[in-house]
Coordinates of C-alpha atoms in Angstrom, one line a residue:
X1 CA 121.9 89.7 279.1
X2 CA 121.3 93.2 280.3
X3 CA 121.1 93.9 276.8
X4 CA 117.9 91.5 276.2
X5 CA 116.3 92.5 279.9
X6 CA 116.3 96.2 278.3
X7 CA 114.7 95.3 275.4
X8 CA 112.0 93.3 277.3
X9 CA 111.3 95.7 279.4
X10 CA 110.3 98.1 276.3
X11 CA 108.2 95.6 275.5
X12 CA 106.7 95.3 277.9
X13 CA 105.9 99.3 279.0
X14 CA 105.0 99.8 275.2
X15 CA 102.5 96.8 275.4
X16 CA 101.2 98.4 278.8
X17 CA 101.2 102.0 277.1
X18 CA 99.0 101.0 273.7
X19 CA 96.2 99.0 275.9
X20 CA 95.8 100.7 279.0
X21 CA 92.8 102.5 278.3
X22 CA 92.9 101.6 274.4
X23 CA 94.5 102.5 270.9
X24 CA 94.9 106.1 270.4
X25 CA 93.0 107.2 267.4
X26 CA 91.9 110.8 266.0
X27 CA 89.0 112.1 266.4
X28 CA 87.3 115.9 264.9
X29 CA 85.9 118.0 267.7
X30 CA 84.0 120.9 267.3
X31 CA 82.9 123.0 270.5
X32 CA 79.9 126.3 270.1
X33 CA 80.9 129.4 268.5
X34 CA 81.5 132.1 270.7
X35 CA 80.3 135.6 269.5
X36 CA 83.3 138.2 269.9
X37 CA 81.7 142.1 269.7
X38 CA 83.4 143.8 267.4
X39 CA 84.4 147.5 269.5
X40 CA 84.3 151.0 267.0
X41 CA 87.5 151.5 265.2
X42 CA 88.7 148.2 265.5
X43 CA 91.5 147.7 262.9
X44 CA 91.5 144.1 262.7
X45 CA 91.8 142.5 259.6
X46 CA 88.9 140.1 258.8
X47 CA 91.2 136.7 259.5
X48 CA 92.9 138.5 263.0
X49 CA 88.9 138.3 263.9
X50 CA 88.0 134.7 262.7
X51 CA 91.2 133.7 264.1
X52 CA 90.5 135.4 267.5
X53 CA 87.1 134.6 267.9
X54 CA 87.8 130.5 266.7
X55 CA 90.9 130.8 269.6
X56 CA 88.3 132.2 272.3
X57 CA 86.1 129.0 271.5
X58 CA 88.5 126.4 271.8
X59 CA 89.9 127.8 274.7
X60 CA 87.9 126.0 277.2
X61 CA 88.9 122.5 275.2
X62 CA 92.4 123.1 274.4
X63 CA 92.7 123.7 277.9
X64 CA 91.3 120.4 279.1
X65 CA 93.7 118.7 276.2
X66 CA 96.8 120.3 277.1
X67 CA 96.7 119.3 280.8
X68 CA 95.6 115.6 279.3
X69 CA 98.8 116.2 276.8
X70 CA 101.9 114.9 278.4
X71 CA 100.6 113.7 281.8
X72 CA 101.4 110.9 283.2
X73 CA 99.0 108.9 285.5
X74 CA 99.9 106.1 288.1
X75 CA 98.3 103.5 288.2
X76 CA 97.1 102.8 292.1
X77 CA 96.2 99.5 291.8
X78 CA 99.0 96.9 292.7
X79 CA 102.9 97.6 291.3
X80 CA 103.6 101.5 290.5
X81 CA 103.7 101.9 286.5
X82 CA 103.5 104.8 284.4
X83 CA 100.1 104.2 282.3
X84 CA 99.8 105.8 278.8
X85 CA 98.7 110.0 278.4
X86 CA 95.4 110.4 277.7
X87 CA 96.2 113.1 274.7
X88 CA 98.8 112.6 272.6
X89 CA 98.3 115.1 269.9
X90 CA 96.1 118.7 269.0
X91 CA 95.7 120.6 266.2
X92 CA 93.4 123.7 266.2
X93 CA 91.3 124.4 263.4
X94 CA 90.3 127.7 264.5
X95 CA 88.3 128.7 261.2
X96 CA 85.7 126.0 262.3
X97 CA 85.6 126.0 265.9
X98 CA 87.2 122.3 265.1
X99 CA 90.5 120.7 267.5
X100 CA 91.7 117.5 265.9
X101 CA 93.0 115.2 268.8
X102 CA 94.8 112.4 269.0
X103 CA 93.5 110.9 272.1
X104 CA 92.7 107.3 274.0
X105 CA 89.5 105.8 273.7
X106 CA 88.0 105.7 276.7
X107 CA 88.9 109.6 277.1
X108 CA 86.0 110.2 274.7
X109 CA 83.7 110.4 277.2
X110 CA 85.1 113.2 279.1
X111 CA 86.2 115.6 275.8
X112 CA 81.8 114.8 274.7
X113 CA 80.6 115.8 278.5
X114 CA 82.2 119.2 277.9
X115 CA 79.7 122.0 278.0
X116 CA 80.7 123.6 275.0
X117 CA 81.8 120.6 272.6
X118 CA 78.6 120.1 270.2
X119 CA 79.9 116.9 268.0
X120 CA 82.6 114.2 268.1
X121 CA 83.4 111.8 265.2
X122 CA 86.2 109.9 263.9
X123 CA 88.9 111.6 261.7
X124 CA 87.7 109.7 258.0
X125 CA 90.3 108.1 255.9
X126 CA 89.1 109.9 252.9
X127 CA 89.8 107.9 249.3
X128 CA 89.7 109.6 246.3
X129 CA 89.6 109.0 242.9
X130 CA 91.1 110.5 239.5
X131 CA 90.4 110.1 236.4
X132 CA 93.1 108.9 233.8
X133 CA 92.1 108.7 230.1
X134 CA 95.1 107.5 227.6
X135 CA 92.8 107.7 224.6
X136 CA 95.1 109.1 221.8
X137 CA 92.3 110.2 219.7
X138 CA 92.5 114.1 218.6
X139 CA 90.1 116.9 220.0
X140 CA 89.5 120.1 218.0
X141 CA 86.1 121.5 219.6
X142 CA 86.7 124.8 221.6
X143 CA 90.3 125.2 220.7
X144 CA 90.0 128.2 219.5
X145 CA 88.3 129.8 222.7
X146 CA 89.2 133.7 222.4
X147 CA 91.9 132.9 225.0
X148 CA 94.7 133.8 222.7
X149 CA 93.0 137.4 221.8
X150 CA 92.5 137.9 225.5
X151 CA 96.7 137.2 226.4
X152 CA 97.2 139.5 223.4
X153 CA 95.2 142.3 225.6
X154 CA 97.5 141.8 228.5
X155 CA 94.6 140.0 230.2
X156 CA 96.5 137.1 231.4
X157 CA 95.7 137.1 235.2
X158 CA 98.3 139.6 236.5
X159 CA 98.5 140.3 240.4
X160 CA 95.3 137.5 241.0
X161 CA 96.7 134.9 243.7
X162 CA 94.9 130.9 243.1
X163 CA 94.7 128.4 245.9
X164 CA 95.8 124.7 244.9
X165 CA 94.9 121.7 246.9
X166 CA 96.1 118.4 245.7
X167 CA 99.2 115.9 245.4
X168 CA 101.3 118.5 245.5
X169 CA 103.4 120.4 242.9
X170 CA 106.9 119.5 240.9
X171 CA 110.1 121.7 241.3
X172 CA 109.7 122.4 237.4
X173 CA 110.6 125.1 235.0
X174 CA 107.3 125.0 234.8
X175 CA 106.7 127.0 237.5
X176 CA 109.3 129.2 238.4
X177 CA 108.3 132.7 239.8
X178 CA 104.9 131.6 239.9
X179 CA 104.6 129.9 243.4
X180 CA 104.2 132.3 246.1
X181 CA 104.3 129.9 248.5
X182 CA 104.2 125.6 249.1
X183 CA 103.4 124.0 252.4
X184 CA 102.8 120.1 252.9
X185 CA 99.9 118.4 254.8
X186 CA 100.8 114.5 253.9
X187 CA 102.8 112.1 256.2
X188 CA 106.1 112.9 254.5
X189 CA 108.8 114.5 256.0
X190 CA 109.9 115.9 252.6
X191 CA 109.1 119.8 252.9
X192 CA 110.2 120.6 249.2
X193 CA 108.3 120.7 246.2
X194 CA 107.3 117.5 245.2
X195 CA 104.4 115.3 243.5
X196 CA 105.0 111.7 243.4
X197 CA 101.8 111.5 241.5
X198 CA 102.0 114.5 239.1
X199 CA 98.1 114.9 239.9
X200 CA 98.5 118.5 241.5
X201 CA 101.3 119.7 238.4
X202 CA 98.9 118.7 235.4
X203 CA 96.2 121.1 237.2
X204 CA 98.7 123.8 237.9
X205 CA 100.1 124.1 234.7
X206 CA 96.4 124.4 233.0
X207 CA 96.0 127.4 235.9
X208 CA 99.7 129.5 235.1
X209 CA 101.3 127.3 232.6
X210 CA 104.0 128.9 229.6
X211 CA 103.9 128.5 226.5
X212 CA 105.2 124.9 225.6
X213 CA 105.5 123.0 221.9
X214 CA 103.5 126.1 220.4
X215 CA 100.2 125.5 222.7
X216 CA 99.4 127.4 225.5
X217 CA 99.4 125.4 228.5
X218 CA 97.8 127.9 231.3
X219 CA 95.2 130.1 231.3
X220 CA 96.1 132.6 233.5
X221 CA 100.0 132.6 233.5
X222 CA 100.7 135.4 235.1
X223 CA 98.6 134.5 238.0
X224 CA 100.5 133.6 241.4
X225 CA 100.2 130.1 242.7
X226 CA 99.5 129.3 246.6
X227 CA 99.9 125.3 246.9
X228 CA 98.8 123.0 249.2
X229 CA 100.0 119.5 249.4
X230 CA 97.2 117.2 251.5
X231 CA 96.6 114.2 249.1
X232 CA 98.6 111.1 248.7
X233 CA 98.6 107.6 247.6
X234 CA 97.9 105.0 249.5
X235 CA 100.7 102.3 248.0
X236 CA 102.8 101.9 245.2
X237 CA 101.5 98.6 244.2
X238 CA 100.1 97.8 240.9
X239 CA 99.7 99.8 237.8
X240 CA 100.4 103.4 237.3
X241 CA 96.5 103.8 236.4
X242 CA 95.8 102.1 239.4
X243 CA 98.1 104.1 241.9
X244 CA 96.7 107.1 240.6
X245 CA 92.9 106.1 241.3
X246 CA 94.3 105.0 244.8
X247 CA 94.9 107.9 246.8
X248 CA 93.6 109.8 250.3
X249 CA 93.7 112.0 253.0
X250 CA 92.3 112.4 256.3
X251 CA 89.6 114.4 256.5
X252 CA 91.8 116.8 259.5
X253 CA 94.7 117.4 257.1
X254 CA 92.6 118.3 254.1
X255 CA 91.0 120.7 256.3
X256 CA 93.8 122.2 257.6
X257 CA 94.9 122.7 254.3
X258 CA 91.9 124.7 253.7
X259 CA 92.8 126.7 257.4
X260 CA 96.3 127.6 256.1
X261 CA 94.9 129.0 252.7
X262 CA 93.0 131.8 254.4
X263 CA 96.4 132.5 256.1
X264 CA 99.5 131.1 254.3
X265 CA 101.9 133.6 255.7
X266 CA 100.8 132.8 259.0
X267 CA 99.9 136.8 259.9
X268 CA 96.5 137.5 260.3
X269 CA 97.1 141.4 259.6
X270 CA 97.9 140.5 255.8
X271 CA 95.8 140.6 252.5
X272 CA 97.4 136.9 251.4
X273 CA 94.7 134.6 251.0
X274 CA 93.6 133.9 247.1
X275 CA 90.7 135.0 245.2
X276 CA 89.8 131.7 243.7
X277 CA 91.2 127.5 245.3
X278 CA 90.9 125.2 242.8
X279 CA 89.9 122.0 244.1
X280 CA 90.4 118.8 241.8
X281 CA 89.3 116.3 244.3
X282 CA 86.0 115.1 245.5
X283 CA 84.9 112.7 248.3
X284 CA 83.7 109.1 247.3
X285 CA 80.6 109.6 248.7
X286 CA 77.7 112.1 248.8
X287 CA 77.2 112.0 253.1
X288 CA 80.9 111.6 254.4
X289 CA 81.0 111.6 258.4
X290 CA 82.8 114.7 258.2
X291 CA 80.5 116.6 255.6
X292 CA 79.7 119.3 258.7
X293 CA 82.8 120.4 259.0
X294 CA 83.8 120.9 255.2
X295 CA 80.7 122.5 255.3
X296 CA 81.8 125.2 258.1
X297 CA 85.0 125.6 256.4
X298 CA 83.4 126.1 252.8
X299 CA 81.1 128.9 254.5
X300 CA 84.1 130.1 256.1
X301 CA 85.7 130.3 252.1
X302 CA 82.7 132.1 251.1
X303 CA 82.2 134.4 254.4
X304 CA 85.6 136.0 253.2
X305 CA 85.4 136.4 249.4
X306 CA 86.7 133.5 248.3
X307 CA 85.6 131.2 245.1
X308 CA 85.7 128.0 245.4
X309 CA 85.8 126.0 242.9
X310 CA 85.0 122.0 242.4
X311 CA 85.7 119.3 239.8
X312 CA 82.1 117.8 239.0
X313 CA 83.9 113.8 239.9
X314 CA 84.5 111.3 236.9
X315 CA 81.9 108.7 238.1
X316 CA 79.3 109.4 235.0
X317 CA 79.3 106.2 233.7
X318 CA 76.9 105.4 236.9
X319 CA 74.2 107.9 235.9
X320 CA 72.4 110.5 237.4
X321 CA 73.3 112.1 241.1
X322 CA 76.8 110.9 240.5
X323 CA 78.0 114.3 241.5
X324 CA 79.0 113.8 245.5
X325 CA 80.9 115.9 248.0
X326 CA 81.6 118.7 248.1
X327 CA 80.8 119.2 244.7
X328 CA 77.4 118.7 245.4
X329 CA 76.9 121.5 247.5
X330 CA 75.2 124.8 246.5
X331 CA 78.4 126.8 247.7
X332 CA 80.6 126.1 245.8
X333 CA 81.1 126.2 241.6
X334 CA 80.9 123.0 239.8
X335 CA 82.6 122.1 236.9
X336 CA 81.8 119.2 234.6
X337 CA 84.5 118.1 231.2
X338 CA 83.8 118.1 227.5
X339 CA 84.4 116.0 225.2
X340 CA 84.7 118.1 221.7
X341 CA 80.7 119.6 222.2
X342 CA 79.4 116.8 223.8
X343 CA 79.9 115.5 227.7
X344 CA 82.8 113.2 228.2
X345 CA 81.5 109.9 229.5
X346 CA 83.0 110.3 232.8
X347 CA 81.8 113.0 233.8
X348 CA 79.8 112.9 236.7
X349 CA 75.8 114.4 236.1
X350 CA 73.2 116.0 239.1
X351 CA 69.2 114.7 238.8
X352 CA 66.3 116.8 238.8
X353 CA 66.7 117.4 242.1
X354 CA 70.4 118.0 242.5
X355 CA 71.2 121.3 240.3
X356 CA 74.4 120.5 239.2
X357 CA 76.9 121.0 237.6
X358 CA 77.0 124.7 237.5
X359 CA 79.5 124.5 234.4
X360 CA 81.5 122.6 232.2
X361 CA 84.7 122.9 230.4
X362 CA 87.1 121.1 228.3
X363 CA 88.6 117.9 230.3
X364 CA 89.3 115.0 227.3
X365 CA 93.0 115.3 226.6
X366 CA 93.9 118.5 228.4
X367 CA 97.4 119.2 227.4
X368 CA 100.0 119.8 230.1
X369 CA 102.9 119.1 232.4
X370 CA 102.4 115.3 233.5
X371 CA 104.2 112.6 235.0
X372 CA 104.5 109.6 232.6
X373 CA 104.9 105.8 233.3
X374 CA 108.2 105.7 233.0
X375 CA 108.2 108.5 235.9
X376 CA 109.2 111.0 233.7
X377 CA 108.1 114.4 234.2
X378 CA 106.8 115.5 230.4
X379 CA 104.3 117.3 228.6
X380 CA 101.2 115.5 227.5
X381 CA 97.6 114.6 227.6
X382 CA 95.3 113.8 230.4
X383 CA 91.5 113.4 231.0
X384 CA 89.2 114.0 233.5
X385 CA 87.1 116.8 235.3
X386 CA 90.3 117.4 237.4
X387 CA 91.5 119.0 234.0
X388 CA 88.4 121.1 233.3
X389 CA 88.0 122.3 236.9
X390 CA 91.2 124.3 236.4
X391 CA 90.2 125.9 233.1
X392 CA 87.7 127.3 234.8
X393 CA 89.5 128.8 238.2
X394 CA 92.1 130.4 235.7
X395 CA 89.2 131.9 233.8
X396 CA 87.9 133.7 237.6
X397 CA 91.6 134.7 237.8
X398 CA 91.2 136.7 234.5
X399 CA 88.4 138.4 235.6
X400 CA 89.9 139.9 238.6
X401 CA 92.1 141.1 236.7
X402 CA 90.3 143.2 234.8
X403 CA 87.7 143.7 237.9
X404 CA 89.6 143.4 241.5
X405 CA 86.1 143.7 243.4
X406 CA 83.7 141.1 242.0
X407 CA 81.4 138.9 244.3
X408 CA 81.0 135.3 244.0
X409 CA 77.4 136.7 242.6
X410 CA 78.5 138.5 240.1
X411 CA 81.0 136.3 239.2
X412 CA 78.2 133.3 239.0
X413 CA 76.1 135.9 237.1
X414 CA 78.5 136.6 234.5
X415 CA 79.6 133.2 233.6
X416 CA 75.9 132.3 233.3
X417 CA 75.1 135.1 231.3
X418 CA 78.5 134.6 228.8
X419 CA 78.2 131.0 228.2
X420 CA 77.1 128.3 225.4
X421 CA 73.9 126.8 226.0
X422 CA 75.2 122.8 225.0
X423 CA 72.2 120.7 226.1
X424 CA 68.5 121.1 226.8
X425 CA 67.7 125.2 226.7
X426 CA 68.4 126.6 230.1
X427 CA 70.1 124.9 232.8
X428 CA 70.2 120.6 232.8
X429 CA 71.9 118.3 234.7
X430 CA 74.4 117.4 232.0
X431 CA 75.7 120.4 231.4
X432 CA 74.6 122.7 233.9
X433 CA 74.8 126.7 232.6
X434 CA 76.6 125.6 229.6
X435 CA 80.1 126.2 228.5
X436 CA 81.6 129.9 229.6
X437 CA 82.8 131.6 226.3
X438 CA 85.7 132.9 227.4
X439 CA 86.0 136.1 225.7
X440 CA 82.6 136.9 226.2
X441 CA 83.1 136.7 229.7
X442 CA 85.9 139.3 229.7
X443 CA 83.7 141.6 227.6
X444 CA 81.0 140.9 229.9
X445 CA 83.1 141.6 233.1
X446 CA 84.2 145.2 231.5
X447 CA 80.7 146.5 230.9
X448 CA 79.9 145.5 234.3
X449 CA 82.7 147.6 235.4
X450 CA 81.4 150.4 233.9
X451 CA 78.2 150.6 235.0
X452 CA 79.5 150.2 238.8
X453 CA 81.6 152.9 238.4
X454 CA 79.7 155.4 236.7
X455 CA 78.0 155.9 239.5
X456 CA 80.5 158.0 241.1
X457 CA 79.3 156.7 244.7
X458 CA 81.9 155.1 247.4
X459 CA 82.1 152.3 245.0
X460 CA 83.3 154.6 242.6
X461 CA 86.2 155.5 245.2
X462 CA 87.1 152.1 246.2
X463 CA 88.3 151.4 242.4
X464 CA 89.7 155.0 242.1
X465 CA 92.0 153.4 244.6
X466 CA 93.2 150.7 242.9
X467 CA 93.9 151.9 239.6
X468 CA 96.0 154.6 241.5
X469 CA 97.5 152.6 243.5
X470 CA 99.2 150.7 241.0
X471 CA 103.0 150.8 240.9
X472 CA 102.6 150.4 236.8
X473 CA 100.3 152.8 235.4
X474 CA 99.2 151.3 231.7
X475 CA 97.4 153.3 229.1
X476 CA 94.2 151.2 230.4
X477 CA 94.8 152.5 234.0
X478 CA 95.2 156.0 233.4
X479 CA 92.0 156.1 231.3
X480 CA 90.2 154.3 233.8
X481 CA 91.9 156.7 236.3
X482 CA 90.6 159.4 234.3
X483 CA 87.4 158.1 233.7
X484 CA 86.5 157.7 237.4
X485 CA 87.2 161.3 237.9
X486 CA 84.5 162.1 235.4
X487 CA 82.1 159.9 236.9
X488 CA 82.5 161.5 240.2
X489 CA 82.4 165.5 238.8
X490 CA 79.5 164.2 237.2
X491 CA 78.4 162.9 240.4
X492 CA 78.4 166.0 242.5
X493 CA 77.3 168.2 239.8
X494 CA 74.0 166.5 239.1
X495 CA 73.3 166.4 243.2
X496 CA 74.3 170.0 243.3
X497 CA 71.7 170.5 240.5
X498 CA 68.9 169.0 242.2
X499 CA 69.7 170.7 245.3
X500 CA 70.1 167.4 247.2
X501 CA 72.8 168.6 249.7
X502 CA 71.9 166.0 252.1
X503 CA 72.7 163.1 249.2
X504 CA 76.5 165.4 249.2
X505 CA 76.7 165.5 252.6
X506 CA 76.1 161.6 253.2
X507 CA 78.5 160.7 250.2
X508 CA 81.8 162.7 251.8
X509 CA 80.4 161.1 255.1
X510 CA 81.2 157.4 253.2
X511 CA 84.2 158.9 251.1
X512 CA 85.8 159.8 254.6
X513 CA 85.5 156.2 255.6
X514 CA 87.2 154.7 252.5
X515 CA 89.7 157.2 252.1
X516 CA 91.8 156.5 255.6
X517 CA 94.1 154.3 253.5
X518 CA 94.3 156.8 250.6
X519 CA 94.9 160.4 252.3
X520 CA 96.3 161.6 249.1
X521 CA 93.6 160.7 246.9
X522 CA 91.2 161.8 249.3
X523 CA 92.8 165.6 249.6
X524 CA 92.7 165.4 245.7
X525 CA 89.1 164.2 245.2
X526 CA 88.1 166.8 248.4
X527 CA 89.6 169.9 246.2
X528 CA 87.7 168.9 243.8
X529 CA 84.4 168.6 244.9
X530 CA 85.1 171.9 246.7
X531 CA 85.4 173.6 243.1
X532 CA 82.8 172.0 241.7
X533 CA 81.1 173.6 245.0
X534 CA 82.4 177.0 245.0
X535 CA 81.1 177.2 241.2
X536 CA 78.2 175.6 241.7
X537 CA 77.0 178.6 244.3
X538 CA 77.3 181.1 241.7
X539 CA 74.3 180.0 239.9
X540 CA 72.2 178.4 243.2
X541 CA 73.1 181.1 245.3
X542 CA 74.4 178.8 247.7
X543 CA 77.7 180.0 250.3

């Protein structure tokens, strides 16, 4: 009897507990930025000072919501009871200026009055939607894509680190040695590598995939993977086709996904992040709710170097300004999917108005690591823009290998200039910029590198660094090492001829600056622009 008084009693205080003062629900908060000066010779890295300055504005908030967190509150009116906490969950998003709370209803009110808190909305169920073509018929077009020449040439990625968002990743072969490092956003409690779906494998093997059956799977396979697990599926009812199409994520945990790639080791004083995330998912809708906030952390993406890549969407067969968010926005790359040298049907196609896609690639029957019907994990085809999206991040991870120090501008720049025009002449909304030719890219990427280097100006210094920094000095690195010297002897010599001391004077001004990380170099560069000086007087009568 006590036994069913208990139990009643539960009932009744969890009853009480979800209605007093409503259902909690989550909601996306984001407060005003607060400027942080930087002060001379701060050493920060650029993340410690994101991090700081996103911490300073919350502060105010997150104080508010941790007093609100686990207090309890009497209820004055009539018998003594314990009514429901106010907060029941937070989760900073520093990188925006976002918290994510789980909080009551009716304590909307006071978290919007807050001074510094510009905009409250609900946290979005996000659905998304993958393509899934099983269309057996062969493809030929672009197989042959300079790729193998390139691999042949050692050009295969090395040292380049490439963000993965998606279902998740397998505990495969596959993949061993090339994940730096796997954390999971979903609602599961499993913590190991997994991917019920097999969406987030098939991508990841086009990005670093082996060899496999005499095809290359990856593009870039000596590339290092950092993986983020944030989409799942909703239910495992119905077909496998329509599972896949059926899955989501909150809008808060794709976006702290996003947060954790700019820091996935969790220490703001190291280099981790990765050059390129590839990011084979898309919104179901152009104007999602949240679209602010992806748009803050897409900015923030950009702010620190990062390329972001997006698959076009597979909703073509609806016409034009199919393309939604985010790959509809102008900050990010855009990749549409071939069919042999025509676009696949399902790939989604900007307007006019909307300049997009910015690319496309191969994405009918993409050869890779899948999970089959049967649930087997196996090699085989898939189709979508989720497949061509990949081809084109791995292709970015090639060219920092051969250039560590590109822009997003001059990466844009030399994938436009480097690709196949495969619709109307210049850019359409089909096709965008064409196909990137793969080895004409590389090509393209080199002579770049030459002419920013030849110039033997702190530029010049900042690669002179690399090359001899490199634990593995290759017959390419010690002529580019040698070459760099050149450029700089060259440098000094032609100011020195000119009699442009000042231009001398200003250049070991910016030398000093780069060189704090690279004493040795710097002594070694230093004694030899002091020769170069000492002989130089001789003839301009300079001491």
């Amino acid at each position: 009897m006590r036994y069913l008084l208990n139990l009643m009693l539960l009932f009744l205080c969890t009853y009480h507990l979800s209605f007093s003062g409503g259902m909690y629900k989550s909601y996306l908060v984001k407060v005003k930025s607060k400027s942080r000066p930087f002060s001379p010779g701060d050493q920060r890295s650029n993340i410690a000072r994101i991090k700081d300055q996103g911490n300073d504005s919350l502060s105010s908030l997150e104080a508010l919501l941790l007093k609100e967190l686990s207090q309890v509150n009497l209820n004055l009116n009539g018998p003594r009871r314990a009514s429901s906490p106010k907060v029941k969950k937070i989760q900073k998003l520093w990188f925006i200026n976002t918290i994510r709370v789980i909080c009551r209803f009716d304590f909307l009110d006071k978290i919007k009055s807050q001074k510094d808190v510009i905009e409250v909305i609900p946290d979005e169920l996000v659905y998304l939607s993958f393509e899934n073509n099983d269309d057996e018929s062969e493809i030929s077009f672009l197989q042959n894509s300079g790729l193998s020449d390139l691999h042949d040439q050692k050009i295969t990625g090395k040292g380049v680190r490439i963000g993965v968002i998606d279902t998740g990743i397998l505990n495969h072969e596959a993949f061993k040695n090339k994940i730096l490092i796997y954390k999971n956003f979903t609602k599961s409690k499993i913590e190991g590598q997994v991917d019920p779906i097999g969406h987030g494998s098939h991508v990841s093997a086009i990005l670093v995939g082996e060899k496999m059956n005499d095809r290359q799977i990856g593009v870039a396979p000596d590339s290092k993977l950092i993986v983020a697990r944030a989409i799942e599926r909703v239910s495992n009812l119905g077909s496998q086709a329509l599972v896949k199409k059926r899955v989501q994520a909150f809008a808060s945990k794709i976006l702290e996904a996003m947060q954790w790639m700019l820091d996935p080791d969790q220490n703001p004083d190291t280099d981790d992040f990765p050059k390129i995330i590839n990011n084979s998912w898309g919104f179901t809708e152009s104007m999602p709710l949240s679209k602010g906030f992806f748009d803050s952390a897409i900015a923030k993406w950009r702010e620190l170097g990062i390329i972001p890549v997006f698959a076009a969407g597979n909703m073509g067969r609806e016409g034009e300004n199919s393309i939604l968010f985010p790959s509809n926005s102008y900050e990010v790359i855009t990749v549409g999917a071939l069919k042999g040298a025509s676009l696949a049907k399902f790939s989604s196609i900007g307007s006019d108005a909307l300049k997009k896609p910015d690319f496309v690639m191969q994405g009918y029957r993409v050869y890779s690591l899948m999970r089959k019907r049967s649930g087997e994990v196996a090699y085989g085809y898939q189709s979508g823009t989720s497949m061509a999206s990949p081809k084109l991040s791995a292709l970015i991870a090639l060219m920092y290998q051969v250039d560590p120090f590109l822009n997003y501008d001059e990466v844009y720049s030399l994938l436009k200039e480097s690709s196949q025009d495969l619709g109307e002449d210049g850019f359409d909304k089909k096709y965008g910029w064409g196909y990137p030719d793969m080895k004409l890219v590389i090509e393209n990427v080199k002579i770049n590198l030459i002419e920013k280097t030849n110039s033997g100006t702190k530029s010049t210094f900042k690669y002179y660094s690399h090359y001899s920094s490199q634990e593995e000095k290759t017959k390419e690195i010690k002529e580019n090492i040698i070459n760099l010297e050149k450029s700089y002897e060259n440098f000094i010599k032609q100011i020195l001829a000119d009699h442009r001391m000042f231009l001398l004077n200003s250049w070991e001004v910016e030398l000093n600056k780069e060189a704090k990380k690279f004493p040795k170099l710097y002594q070694k560069l230093k004694a030899k622009v002091h020769r170069i000086k000492k002989f130089s007087s001789i003839f301009t009568g300079e001491n």
